[in-house]
Coordinates of C-alpha atoms and ligand atoms in Angstrom, one line a residue:
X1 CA -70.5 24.2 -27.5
X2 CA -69.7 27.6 -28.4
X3 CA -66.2 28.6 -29.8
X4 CA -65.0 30.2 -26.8
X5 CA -64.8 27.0 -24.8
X6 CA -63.5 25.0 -28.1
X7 CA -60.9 27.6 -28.5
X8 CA -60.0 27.2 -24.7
X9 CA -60.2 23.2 -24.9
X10 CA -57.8 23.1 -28.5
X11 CA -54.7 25.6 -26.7
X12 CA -55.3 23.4 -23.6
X13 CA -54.5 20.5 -25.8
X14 CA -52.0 22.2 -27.3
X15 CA -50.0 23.7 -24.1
X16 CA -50.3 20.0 -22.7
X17 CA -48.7 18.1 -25.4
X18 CA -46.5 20.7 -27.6
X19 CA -44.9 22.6 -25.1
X20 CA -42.2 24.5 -25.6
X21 CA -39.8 24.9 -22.3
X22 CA -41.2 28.0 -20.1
X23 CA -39.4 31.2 -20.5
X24 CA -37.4 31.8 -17.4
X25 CA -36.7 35.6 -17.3
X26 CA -35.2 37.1 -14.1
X27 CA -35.6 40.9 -13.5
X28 CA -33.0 42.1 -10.9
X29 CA -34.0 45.4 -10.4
X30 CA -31.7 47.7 -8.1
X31 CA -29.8 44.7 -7.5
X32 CA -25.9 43.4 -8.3
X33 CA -22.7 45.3 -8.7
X34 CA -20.6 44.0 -11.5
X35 CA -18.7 41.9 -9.1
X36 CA -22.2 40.1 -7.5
X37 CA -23.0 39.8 -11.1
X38 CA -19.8 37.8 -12.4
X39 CA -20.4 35.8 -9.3
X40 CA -24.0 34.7 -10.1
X41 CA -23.1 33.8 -13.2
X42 CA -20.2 31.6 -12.4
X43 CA -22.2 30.0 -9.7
X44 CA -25.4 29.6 -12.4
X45 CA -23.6 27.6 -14.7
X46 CA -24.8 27.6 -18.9
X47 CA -28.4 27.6 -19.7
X48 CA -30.1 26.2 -22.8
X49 CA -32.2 29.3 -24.4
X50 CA -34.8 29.8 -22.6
X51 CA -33.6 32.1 -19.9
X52 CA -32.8 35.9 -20.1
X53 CA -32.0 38.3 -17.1
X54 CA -32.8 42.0 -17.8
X55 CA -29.7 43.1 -15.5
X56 CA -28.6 47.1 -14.0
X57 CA -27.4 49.1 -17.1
X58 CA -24.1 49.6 -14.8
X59 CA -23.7 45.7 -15.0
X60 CA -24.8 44.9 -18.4
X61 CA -21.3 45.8 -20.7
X62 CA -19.1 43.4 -18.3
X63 CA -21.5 40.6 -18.0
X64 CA -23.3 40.8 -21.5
X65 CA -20.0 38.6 -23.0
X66 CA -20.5 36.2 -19.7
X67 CA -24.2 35.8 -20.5
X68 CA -23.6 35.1 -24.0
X69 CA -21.0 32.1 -23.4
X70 CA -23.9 30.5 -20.9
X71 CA -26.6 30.9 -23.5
X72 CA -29.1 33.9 -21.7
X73 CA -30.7 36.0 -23.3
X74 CA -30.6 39.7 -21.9
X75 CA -31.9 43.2 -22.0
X76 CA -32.3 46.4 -19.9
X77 CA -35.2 47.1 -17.6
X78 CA -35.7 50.1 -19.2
X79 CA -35.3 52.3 -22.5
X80 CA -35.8 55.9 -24.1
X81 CA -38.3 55.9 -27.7
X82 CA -35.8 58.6 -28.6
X83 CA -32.0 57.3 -29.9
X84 CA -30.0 60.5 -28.5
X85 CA -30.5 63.7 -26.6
X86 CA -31.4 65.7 -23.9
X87 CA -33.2 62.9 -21.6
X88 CA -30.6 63.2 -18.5
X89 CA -30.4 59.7 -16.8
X90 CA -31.9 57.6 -20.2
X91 CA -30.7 54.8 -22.1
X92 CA -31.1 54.6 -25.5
X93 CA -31.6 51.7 -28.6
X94 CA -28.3 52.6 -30.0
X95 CA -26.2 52.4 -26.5
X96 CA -28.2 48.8 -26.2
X97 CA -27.9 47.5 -29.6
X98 CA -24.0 47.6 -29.0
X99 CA -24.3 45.1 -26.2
X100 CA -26.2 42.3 -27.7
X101 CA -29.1 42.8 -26.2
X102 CA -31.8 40.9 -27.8
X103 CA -34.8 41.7 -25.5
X104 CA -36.5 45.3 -23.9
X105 CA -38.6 45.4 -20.4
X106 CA -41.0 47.5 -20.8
X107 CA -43.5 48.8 -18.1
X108 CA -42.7 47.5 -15.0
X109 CA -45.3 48.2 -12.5
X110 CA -42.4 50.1 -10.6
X111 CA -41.5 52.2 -13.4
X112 CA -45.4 52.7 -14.0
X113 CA -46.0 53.7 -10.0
X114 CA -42.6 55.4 -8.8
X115 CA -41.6 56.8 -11.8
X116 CA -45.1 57.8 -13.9
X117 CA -44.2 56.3 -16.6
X118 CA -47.6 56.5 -19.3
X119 CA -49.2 54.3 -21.5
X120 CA -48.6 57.2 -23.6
X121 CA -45.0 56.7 -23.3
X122 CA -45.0 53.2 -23.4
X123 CA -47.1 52.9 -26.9
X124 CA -43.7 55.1 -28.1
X125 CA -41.0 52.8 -26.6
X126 CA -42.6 49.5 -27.6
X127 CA -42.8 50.5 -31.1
X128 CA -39.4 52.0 -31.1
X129 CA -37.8 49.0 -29.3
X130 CA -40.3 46.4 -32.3
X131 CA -38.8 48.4 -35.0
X132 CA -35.6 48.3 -33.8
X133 CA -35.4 44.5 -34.2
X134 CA -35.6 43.6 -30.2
X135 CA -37.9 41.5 -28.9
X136 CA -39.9 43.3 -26.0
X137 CA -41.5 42.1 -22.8
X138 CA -44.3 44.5 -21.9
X139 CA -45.5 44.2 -18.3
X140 CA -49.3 44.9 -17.3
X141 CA -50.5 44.1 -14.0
X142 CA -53.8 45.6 -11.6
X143 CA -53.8 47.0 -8.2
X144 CA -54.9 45.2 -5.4
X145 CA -58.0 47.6 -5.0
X146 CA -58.7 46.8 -8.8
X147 CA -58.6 43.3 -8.4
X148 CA -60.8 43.4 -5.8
X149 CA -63.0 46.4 -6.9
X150 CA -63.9 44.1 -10.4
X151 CA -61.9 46.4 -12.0
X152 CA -58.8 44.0 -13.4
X153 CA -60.0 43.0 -16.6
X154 CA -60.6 46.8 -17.6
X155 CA -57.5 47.4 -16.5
X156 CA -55.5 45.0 -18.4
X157 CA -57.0 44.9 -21.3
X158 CA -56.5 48.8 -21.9
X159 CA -53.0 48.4 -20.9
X160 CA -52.6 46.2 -23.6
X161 CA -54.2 48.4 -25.7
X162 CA -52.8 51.9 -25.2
X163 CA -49.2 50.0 -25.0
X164 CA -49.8 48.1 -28.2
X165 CA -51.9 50.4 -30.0
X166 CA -48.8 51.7 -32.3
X167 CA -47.7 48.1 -33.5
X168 CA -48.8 46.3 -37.6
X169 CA -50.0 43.0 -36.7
X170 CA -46.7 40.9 -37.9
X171 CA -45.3 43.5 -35.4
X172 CA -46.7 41.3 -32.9
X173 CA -44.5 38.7 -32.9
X174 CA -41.8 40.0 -30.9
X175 CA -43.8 40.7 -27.6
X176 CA -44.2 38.8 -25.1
X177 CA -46.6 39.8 -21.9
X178 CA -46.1 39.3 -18.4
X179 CA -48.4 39.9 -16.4
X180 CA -47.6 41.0 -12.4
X181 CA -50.5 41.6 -10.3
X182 CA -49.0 44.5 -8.4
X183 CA -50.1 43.2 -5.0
X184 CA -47.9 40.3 -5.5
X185 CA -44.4 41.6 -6.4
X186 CA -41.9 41.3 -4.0
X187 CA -44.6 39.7 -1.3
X188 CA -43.7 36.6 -0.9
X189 CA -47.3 35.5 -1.9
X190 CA -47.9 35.2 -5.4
X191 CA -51.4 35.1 -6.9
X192 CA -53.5 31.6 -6.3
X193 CA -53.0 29.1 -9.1
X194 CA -57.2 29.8 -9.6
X195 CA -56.5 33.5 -10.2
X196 CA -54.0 32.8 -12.1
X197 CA -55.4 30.3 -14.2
X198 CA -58.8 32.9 -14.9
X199 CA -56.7 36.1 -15.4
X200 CA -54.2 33.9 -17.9
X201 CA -56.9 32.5 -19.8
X202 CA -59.1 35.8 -20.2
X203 CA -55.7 37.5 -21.4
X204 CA -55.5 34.8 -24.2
X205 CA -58.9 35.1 -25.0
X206 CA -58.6 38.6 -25.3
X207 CA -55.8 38.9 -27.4
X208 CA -57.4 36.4 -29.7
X209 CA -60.6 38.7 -30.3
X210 CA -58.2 41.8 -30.4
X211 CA -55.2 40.2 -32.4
X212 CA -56.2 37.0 -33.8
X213 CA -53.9 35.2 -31.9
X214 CA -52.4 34.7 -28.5
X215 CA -49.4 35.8 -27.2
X216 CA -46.5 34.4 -25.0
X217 CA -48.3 35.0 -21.8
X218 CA -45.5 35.1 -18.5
X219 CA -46.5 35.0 -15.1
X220 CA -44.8 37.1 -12.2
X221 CA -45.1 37.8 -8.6
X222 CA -43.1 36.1 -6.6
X223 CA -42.5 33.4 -8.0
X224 CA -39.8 30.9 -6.1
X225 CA -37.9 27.5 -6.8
X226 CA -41.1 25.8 -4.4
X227 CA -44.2 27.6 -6.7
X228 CA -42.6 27.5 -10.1
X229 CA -43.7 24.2 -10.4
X230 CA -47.6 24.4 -9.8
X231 CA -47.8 27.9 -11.5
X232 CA -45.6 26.4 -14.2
X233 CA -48.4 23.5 -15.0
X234 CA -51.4 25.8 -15.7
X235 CA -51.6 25.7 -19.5
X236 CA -52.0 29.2 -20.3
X237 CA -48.9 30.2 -18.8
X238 CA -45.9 30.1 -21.1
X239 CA -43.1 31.5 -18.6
X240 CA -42.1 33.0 -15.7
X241 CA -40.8 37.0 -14.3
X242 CA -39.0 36.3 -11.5
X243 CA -37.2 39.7 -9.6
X244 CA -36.0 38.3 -5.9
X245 CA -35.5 34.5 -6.6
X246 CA -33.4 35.4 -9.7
X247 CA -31.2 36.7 -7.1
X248 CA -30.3 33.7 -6.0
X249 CA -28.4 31.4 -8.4
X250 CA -29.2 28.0 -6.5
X251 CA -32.7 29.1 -6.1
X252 CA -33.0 30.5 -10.4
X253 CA -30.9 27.0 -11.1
X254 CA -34.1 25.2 -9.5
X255 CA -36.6 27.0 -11.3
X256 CA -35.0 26.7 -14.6
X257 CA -34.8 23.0 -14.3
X258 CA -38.3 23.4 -13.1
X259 CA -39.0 25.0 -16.5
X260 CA -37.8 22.2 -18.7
X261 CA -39.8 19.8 -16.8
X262 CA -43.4 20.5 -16.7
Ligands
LIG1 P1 -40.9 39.3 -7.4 O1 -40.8 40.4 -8.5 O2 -40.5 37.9 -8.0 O3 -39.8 39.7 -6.4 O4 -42.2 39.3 -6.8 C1 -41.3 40.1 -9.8 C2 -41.2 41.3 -10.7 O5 -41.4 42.5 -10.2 O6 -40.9 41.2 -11.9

């Protein structure tokens, strides 16, 4: 048997019988004043570690202290490489670090597409936000036209390259991945289990030849209280991003339950 397919038979093992809870993490976008926000929460009820919400920067002083006494985890969607300046409408490290924040997004598919953000950039911000002591989740995801052109496991693989390419290997250990095929944000129809299954395990089997190791691998694109639990059982997936059903308290409650189950 050659060690690819022993290597994918031993985390198999591994994910089925030493498995941590999922990471839950909801992204709410352009979504929830202050007042929705204190509302979610109180309807959400405490949490037990492994959920974090990257919230609006407008929301995140007022709830941080809310999210804290429910046990989530939180961070901004976004962040500057640079800790003060002239960057009109940025955030930086600094303004974060007083919040608590524990965890960065970076690279968002919509940040990537509306907003141009680079692999350039992003090599900048994720060692910034490493070296800065957060932990961050870096998002890489193909096009539908790459996906179908062949084209997705150039793709993602360079991503995580170029976004990585600035980081020491104990560096590392504070990124997580989640990986959003673009064509399946904010659908309603997330990725079959079979594509997830082959994308997941190539990623871990790439970062294994690159790195060594694997890391947490997330899945997102719309993912709901109903598909949490099937995409949840595939064993190379260590979590969910989740941006409209993390709207929905009843509906995150389901899939955080969901998460402590499988
Ligand atoms: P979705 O978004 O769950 O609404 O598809 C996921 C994301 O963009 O992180």
């Amino acid at each position: 048997m050659d060690r690819t397919k022993v290597d994918q038979i031993i985390h198999e093992v591994v994910a089925k019988y030493f498995r941590k809870p999922l990471i839950v993490a909801g992204n709410w976008k352009m979504n929830m004043t202050v007042r929705e926000g204190l509302d979610f929460l109180e309807k959400l009820g405490s949490t037990e570690g492994n959920v974090l919400i990257f919230p609006p920067y407008t929301t995140l002083a007022v709830l941080a202290p809310e999210m804290k006494k429910r046990g989530i985890l939180y961070g901004p969607q976004n962040f500057h490489y640079e800790d003060s300046g002239a960057f009109t409408g940025e955030i930086s490290i600094p303004m974060i670090r007083e919040l608590g924040c524990s965890f960065l997004l970076a690279g968002h598919s919509e940040r990537r597409g509306y907003y141009n953000e680079t692999d350039e950039a992003l090599g900048k911000k994720v060692a910034k936000g490493i070296r800065s002591g957060f932990q961050v989740m870096l998002c890489i995801g193909e096009s539908l036209e790459e996906r179908r052109s062949g084209q997705w496991q150039r793709k993602l693989t360079e991503q995580i390259v170029l976004d990585l390419r600035k980081l020491e290997k104990e560096e590392l250990d504070s990124i997580l991945i989640a990986y959003e095929p673009i064509w399946a944000i904010g659908t309603g129809v997330s990725a079959s289990l079979e594509e997830i299954n082959e994308t997941h395990s190539f990623l871990k089997m790439t970062m294994r030849e690159m790195f060594g190791r694997d890391l947490p691998l997330l899945y997102g694109g719309s993912v709901n209280e109903k598909n949490a639990q099937e995409i949840g059982s595939c064993p190379y997936v260590d979590g969910f991003l989740i941006g409209g059903a993390s709207l929905n308290p009843e509906k995150f409650r389901k899939i955080i339950e969901v998460s402590r189950g499988v």
